[in-house]
Tab-separated table of C-alpha atoms in Angstrom:
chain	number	residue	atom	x	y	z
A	23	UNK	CA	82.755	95.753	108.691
A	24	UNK	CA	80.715	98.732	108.792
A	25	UNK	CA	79.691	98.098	112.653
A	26	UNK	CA	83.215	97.989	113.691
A	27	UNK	CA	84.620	100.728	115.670
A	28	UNK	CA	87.083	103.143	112.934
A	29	UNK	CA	90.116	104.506	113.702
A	30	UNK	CA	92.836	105.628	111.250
A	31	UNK	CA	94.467	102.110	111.668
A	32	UNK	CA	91.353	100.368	110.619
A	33	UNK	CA	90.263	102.741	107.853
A	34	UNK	CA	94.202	101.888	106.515
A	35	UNK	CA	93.289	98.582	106.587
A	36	UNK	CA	90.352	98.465	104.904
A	37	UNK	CA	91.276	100.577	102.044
A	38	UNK	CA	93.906	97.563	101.137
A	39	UNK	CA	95.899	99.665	99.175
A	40	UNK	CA	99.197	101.536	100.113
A	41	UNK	CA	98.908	104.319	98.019
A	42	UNK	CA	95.533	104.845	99.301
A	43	UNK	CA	95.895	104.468	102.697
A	44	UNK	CA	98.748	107.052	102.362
A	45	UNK	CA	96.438	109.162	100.498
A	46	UNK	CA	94.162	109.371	103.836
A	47	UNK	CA	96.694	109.565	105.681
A	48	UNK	CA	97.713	112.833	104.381
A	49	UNK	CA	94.300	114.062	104.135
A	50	UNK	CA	93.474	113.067	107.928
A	51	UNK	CA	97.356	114.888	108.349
A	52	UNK	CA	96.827	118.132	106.520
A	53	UNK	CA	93.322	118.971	107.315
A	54	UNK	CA	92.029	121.924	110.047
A	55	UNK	CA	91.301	120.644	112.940
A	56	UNK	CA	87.519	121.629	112.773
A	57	UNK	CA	87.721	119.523	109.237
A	58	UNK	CA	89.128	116.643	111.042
A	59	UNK	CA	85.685	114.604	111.539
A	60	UNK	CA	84.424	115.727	107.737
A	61	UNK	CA	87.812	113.935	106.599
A	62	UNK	CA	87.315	111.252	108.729
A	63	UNK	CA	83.746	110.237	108.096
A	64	UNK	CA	84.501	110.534	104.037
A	65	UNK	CA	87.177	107.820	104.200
A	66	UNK	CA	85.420	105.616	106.633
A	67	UNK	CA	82.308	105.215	103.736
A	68	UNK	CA	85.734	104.683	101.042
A	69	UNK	CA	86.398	102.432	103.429
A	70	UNK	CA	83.240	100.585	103.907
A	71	UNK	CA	82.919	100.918	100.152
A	72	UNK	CA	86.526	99.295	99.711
A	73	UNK	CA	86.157	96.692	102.090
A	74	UNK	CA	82.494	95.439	100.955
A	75	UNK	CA	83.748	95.638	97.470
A	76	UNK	CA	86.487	92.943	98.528
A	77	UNK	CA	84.451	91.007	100.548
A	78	UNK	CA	82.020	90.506	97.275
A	79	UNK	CA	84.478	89.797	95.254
A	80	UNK	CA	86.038	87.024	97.593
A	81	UNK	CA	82.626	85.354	97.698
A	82	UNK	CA	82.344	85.524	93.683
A	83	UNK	CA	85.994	83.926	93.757
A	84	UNK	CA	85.067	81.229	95.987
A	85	UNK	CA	81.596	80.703	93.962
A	86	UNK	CA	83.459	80.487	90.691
A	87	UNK	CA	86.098	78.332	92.547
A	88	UNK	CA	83.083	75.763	93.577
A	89	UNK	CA	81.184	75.679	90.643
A	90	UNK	CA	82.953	77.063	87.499
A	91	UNK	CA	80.714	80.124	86.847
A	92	UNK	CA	80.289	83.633	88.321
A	93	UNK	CA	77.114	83.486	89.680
A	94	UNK	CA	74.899	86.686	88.511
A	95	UNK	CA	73.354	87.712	85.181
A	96	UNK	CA	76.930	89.627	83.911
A	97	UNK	CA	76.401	92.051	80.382
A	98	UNK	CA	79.756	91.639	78.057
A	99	UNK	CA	80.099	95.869	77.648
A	100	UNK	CA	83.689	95.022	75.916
A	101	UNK	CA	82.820	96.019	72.215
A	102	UNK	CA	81.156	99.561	73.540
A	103	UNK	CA	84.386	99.995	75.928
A	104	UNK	CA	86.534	99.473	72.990
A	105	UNK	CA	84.543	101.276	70.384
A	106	UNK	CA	84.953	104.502	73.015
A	107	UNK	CA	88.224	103.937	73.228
A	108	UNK	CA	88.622	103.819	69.815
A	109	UNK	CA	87.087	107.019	69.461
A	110	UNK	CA	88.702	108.795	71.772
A	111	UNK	CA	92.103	108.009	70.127
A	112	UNK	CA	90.532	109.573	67.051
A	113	UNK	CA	90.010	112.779	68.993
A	114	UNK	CA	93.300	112.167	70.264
A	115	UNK	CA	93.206	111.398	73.634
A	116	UNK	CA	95.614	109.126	74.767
């Protein structure tokens, strides 16, 4: 996707997300015009970003789909997660 031509529509697309795409959109809306290619080019690479993360994730689908497993060496980081979380409820943080 990242040798496709942009334009606002496409970037929209490709972020997949309404909230985000308005998010751009009033980025791309509000900014100077002498911003307007700095704006730009920072959402197309979220974009890119966006739309390769997808694109992986629809092949691991389809992999796991075929054959049962995600295929990849995959590290279980669930106990540290929740031992952080734990702790930062003990500093209070919500």
């Amino acid at each position: 996707m990242s040798d496709q031509t942009w334009t606002i529509e496409s970037i929209c697309e490709a972020l997949g997300n309404p909230a985000l795409s308005q998010r751009f959109l009033g980025e791309i809306n509000r900014a100077p015009a002498h911003e307007l290619l700095t704006v730009f080019a920072k959402w197309r690479t979220i974009a890119v970003g966006v739309s390769g993360a997808a694109e992986r994730g629809r092949v691991l689908a389809e992999a796991e789909e075929a054959t049962g497993e995600i295929p990849g060496d995959w590290v279980d980081r669930t106990d540290h997660v929740q031992a952080e979380a734990a702790a930062a409820r003990g500093r209070g943080a919500a």
